[in-house]
mmCIF file with all atom_site columns, C-alpha atoms in Angstrom:
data_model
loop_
_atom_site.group_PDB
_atom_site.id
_atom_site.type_symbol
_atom_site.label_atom_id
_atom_site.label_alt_id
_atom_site.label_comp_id
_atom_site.label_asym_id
_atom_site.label_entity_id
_atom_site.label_seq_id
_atom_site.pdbx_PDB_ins_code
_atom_site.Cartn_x
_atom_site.Cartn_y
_atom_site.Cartn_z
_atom_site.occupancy
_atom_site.B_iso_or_equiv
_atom_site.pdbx_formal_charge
_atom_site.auth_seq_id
_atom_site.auth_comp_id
_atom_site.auth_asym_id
_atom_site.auth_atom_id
_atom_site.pdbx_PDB_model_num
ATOM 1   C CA . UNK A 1 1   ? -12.053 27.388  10.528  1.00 0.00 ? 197 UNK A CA 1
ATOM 2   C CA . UNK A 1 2   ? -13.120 30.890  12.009  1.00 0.00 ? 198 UNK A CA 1
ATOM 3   C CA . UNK A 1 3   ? -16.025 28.833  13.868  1.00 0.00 ? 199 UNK A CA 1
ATOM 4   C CA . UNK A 1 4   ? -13.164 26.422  15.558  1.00 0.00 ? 200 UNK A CA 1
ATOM 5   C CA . UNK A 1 5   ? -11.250 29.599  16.697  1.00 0.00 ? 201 UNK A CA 1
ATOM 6   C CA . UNK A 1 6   ? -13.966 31.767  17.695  1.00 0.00 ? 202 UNK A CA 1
ATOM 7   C CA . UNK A 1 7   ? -16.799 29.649  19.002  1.00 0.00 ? 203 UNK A CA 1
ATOM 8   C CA . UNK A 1 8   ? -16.750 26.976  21.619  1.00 0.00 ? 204 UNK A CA 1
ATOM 9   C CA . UNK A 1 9   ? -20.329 25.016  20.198  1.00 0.00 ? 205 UNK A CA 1
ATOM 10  C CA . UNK A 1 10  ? -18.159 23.563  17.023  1.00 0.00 ? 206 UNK A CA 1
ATOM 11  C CA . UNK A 1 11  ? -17.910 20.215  16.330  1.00 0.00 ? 207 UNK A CA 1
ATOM 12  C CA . UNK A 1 12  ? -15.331 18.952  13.346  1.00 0.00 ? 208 UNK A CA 1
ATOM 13  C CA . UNK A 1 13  ? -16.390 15.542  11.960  1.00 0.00 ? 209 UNK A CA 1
ATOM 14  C CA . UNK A 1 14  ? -13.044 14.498  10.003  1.00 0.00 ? 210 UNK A CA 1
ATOM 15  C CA . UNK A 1 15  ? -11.237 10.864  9.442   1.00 0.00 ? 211 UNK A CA 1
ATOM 16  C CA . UNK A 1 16  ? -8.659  10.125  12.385  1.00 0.00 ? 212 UNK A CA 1
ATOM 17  C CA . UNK A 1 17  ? -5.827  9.877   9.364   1.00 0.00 ? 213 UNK A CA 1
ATOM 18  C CA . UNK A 1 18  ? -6.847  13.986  8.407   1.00 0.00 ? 214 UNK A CA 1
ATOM 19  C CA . UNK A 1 19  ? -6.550  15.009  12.016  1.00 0.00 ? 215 UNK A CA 1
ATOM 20  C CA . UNK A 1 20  ? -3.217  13.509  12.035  1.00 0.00 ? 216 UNK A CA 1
ATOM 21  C CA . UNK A 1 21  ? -1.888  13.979  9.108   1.00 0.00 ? 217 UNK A CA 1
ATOM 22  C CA . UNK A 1 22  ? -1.730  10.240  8.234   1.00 0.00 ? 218 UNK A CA 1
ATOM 23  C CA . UNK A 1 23  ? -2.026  8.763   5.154   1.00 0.00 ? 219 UNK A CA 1
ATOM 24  C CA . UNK A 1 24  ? -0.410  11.974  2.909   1.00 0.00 ? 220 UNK A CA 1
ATOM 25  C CA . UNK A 1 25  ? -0.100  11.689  -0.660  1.00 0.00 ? 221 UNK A CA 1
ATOM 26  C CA . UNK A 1 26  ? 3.514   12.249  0.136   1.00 0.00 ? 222 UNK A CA 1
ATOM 27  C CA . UNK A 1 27  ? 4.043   9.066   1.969   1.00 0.00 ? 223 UNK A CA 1
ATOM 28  C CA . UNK A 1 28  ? 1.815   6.916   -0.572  1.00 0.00 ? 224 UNK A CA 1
ATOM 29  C CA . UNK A 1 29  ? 4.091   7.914   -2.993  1.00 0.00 ? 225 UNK A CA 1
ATOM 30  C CA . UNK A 1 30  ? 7.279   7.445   -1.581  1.00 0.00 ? 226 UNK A CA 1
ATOM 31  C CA . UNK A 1 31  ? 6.457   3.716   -0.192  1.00 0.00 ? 227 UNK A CA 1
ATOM 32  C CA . UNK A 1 32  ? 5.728   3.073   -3.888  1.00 0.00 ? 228 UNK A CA 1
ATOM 33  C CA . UNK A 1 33  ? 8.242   -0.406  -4.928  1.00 0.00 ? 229 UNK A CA 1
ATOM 34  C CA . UNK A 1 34  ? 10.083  0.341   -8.343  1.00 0.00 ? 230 UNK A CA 1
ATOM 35  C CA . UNK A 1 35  ? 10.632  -3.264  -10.241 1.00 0.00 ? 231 UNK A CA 1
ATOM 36  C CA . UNK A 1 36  ? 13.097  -3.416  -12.994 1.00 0.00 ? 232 UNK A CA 1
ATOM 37  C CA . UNK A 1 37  ? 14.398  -6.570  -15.006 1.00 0.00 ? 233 UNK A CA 1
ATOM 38  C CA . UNK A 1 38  ? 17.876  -7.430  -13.815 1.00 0.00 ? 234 UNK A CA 1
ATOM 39  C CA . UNK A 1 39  ? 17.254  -6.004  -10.265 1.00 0.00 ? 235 UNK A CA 1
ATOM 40  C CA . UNK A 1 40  ? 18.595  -7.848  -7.416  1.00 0.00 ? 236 UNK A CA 1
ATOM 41  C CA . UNK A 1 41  ? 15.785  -9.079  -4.905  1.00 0.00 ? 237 UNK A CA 1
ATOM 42  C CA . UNK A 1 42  ? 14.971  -11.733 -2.802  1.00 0.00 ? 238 UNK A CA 1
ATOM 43  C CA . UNK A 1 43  ? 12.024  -13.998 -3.312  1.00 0.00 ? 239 UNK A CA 1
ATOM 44  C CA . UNK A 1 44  ? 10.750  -14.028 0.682   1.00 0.00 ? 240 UNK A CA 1
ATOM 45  C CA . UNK A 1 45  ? 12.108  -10.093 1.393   1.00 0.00 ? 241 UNK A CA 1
ATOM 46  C CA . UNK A 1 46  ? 9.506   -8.890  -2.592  1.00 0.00 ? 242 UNK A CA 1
ATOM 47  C CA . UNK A 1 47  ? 6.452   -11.081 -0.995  1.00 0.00 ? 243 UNK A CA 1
ATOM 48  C CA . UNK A 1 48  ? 7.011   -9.513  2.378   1.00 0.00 ? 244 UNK A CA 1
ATOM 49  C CA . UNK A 1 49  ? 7.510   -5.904  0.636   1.00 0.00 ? 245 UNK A CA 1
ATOM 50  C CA . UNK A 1 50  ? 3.973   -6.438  -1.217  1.00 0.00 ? 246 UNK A CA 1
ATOM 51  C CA . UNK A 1 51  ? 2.202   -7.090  2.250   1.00 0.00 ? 247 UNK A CA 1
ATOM 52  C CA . UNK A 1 52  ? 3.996   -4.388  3.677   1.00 0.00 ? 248 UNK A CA 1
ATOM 53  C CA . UNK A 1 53  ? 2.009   -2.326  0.458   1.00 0.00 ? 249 UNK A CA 1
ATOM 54  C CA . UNK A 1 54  ? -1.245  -3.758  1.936   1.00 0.00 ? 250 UNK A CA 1
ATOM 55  C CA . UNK A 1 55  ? -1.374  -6.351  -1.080  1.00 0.00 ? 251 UNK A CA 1
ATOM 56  C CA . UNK A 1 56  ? -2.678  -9.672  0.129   1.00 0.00 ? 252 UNK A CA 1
ATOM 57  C CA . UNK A 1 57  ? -1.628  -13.170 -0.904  1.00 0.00 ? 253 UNK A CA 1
ATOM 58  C CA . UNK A 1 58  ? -4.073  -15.521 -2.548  1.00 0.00 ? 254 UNK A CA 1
ATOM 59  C CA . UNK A 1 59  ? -3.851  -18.500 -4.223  1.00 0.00 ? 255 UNK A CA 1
ATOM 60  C CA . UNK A 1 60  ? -7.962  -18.414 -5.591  1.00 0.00 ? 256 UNK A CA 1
ATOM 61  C CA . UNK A 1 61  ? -9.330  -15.068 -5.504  1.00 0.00 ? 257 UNK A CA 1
ATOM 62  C CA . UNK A 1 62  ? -6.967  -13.241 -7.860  1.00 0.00 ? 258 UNK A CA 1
ATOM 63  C CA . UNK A 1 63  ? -8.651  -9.735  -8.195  1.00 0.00 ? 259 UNK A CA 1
ATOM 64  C CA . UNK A 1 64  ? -7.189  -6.292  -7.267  1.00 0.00 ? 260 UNK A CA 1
ATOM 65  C CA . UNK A 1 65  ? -5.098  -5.730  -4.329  1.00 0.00 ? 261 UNK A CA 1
ATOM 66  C CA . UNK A 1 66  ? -3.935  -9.400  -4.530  1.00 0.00 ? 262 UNK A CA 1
ATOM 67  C CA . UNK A 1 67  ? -0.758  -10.994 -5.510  1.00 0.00 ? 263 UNK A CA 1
ATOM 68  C CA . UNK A 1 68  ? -0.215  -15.033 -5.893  1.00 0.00 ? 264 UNK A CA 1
ATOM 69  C CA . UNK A 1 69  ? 3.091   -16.740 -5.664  1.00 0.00 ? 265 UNK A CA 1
ATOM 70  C CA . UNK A 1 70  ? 3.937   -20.024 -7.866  1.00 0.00 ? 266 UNK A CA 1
ATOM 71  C CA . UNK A 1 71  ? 7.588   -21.060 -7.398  1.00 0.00 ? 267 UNK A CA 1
ATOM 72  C CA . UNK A 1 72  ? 9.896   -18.550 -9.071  1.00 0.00 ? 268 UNK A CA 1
ATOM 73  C CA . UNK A 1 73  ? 6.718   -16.272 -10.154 1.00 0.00 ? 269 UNK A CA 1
ATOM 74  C CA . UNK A 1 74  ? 4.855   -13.815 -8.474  1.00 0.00 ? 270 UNK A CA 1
ATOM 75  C CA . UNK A 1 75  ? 1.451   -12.018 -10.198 1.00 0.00 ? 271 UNK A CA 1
ATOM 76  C CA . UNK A 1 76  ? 0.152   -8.949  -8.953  1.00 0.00 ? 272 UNK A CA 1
ATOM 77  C CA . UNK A 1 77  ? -2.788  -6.938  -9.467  1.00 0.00 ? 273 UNK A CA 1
ATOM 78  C CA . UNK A 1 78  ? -2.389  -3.503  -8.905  1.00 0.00 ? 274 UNK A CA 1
ATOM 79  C CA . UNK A 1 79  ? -5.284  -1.956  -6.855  1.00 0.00 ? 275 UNK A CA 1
ATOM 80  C CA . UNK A 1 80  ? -5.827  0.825   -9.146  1.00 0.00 ? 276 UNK A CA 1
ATOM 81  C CA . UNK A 1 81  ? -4.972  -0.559  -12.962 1.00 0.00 ? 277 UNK A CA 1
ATOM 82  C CA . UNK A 1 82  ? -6.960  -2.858  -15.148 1.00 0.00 ? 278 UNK A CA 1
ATOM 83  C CA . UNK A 1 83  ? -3.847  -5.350  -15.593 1.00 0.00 ? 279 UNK A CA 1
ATOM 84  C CA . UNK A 1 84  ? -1.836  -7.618  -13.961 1.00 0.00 ? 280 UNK A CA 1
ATOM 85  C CA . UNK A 1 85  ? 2.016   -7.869  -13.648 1.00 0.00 ? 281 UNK A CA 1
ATOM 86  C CA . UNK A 1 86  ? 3.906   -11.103 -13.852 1.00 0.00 ? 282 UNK A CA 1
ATOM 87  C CA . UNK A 1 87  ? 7.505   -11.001 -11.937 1.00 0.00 ? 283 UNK A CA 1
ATOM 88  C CA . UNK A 1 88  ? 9.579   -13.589 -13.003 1.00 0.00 ? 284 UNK A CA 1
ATOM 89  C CA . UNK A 1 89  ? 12.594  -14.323 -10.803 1.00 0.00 ? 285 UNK A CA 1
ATOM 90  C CA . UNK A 1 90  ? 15.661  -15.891 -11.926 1.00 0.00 ? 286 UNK A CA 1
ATOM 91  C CA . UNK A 1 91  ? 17.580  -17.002 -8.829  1.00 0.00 ? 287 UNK A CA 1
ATOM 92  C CA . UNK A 1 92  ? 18.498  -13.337 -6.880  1.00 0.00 ? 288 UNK A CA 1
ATOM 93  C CA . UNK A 1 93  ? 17.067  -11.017 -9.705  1.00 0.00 ? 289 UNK A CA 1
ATOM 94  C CA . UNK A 1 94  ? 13.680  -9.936  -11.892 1.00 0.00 ? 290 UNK A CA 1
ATOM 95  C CA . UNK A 1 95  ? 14.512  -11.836 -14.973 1.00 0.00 ? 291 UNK A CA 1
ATOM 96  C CA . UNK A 1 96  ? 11.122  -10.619 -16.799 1.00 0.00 ? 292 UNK A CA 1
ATOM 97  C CA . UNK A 1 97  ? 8.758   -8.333  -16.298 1.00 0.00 ? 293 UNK A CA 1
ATOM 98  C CA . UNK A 1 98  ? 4.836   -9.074  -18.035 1.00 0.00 ? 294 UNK A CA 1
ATOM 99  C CA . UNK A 1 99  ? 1.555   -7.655  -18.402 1.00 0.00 ? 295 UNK A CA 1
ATOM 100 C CA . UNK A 1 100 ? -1.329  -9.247  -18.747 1.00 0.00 ? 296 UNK A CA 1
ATOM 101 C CA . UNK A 1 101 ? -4.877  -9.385  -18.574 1.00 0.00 ? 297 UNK A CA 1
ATOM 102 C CA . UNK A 1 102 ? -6.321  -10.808 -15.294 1.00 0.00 ? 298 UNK A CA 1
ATOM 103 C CA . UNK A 1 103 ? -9.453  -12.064 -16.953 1.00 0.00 ? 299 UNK A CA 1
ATOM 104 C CA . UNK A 1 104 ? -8.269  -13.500 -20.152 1.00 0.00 ? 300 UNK A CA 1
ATOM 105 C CA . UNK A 1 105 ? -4.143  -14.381 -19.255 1.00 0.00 ? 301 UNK A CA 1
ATOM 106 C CA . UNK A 1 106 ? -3.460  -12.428 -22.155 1.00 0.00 ? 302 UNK A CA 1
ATOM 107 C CA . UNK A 1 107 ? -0.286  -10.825 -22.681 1.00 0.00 ? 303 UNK A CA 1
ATOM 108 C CA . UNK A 1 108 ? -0.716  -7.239  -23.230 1.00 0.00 ? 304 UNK A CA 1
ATOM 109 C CA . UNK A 1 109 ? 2.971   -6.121  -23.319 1.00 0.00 ? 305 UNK A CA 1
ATOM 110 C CA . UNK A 1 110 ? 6.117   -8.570  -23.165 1.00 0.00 ? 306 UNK A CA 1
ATOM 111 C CA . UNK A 1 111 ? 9.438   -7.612  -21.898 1.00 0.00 ? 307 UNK A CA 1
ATOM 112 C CA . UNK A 1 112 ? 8.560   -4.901  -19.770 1.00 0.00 ? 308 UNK A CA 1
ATOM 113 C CA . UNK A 1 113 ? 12.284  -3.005  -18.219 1.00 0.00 ? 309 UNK A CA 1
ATOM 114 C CA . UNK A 1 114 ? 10.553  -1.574  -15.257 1.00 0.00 ? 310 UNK A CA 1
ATOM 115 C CA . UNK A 1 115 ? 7.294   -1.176  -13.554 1.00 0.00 ? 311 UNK A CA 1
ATOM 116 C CA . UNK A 1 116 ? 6.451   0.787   -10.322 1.00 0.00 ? 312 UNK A CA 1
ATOM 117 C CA . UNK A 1 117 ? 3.907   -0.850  -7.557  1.00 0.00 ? 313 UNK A CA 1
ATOM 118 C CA . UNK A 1 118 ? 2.230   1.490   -5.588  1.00 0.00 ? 314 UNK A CA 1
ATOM 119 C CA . UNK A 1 119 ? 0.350   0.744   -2.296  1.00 0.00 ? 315 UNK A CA 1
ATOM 120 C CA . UNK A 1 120 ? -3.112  -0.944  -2.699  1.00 0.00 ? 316 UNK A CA 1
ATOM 121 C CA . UNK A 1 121 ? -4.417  1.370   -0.031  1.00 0.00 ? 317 UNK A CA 1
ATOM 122 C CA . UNK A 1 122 ? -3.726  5.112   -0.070  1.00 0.00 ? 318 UNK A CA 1
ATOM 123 C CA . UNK A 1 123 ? -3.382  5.191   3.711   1.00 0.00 ? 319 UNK A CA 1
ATOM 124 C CA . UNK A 1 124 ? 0.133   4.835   3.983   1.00 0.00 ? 320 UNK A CA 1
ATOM 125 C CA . UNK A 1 125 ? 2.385   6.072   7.097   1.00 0.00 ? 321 UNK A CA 1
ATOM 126 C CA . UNK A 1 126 ? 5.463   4.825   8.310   1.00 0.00 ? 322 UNK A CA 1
ATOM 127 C CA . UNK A 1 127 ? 6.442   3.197   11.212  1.00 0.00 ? 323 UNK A CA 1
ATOM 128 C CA . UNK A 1 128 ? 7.814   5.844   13.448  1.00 0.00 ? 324 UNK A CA 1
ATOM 129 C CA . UNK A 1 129 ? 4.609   8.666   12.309  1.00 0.00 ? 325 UNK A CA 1
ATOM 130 C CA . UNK A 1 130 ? 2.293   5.723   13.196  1.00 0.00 ? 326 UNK A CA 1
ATOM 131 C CA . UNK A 1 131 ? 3.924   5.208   16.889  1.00 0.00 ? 327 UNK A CA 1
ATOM 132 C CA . UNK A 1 132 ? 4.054   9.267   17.283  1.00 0.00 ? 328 UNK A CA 1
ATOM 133 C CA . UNK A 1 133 ? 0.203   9.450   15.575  1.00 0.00 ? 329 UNK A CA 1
ATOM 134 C CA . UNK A 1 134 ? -1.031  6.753   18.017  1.00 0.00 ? 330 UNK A CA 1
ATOM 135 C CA . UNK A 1 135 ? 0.587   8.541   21.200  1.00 0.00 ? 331 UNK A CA 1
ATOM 136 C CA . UNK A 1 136 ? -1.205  11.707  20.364  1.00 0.00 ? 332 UNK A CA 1
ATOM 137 C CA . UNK A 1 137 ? -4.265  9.708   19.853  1.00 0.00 ? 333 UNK A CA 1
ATOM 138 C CA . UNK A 1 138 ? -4.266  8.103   23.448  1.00 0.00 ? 334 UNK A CA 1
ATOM 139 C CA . UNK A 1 139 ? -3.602  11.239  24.703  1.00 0.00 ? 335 UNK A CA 1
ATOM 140 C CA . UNK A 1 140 ? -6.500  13.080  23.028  1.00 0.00 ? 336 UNK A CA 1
ATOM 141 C CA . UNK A 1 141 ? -8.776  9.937   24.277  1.00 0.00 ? 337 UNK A CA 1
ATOM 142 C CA . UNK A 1 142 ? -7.595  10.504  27.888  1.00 0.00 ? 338 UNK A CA 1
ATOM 143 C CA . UNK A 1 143 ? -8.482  13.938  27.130  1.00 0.00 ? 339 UNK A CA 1
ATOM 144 C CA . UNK A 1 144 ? -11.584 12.985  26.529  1.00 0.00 ? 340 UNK A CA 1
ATOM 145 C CA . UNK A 1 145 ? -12.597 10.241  28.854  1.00 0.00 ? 341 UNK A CA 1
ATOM 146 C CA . UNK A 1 146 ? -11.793 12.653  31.586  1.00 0.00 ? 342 UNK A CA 1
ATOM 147 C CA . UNK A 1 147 ? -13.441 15.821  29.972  1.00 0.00 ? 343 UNK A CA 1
ATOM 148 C CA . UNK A 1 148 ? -16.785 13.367  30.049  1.00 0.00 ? 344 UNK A CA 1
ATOM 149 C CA . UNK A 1 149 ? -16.389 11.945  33.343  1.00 0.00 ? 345 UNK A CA 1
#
């Protein structure tokens, strides 16, 4: 730090998301999706809520990061556990929460009351940092297309 103040021959190699402050454990946490039994949701709005956590949707390569819909039932994997969660909906609420093994389909606990799904990737920002983030960026590139002309 005293060599970026003092000396004009220092370079800082860092990730674009450290120089502006994207992708905080702060933010990771609080886009986290809390899933309880009897909790009102809507099929289409929980699907587009897990892509919105970076999960993807797959119907054949169920590993983690994923999720797979079959009617009224949507499995996820968590990115960062060893189990999957089953969500079964009944009409406009979780009717039953279930984990299980991914490799086996075993049921390691029934009846779960609540489970929280965090993001499958820690780089997590919303929507209005991510516009403000990306205006600073183009700026600093204009910066620096001109400073190299």
């Amino acid at each position: 730090t005293t060599n970026i103040l003092t000396r004009g021959d220092t370079t800082v190699v860092s990730s674009v998301s450290c120089i502006y402050n994207i992708g905080s454990p702060k933010e990771y946490g609080e886009h986290a999706l809390e899933l309880g039994t009897q909790m009102k949701v809507n099929r289409e709005q929980l699907i587009d809520r897990m892509v919105d956590l970076q999960y993807t949707r797959t119907d054949f390569d169920f590993k983690r990061g994923t999720f797979r819909v079959r009617g009224d039932v949507i499995d996820v994997y968590p990115a960062y556990d060893e189990f999957g969660i089953k969500i079964e909906l009944n009409s406009a609420e979780i009717g039953k929460l279930t984990k299980f093994s991914p490799l086996s389909g075993e049921v390691l606990e029934k009846e779960m009351s609540y489970f929280t799904l965090f993001p499958s990737k820690h780089y997590m920002s919303n929507r209005e940092k991510q516009k403000e983030s990306f205006g600073e960026i183009r700026q600093d590139l204009d910066k620096q297309i001109k400073y190299f002309k």
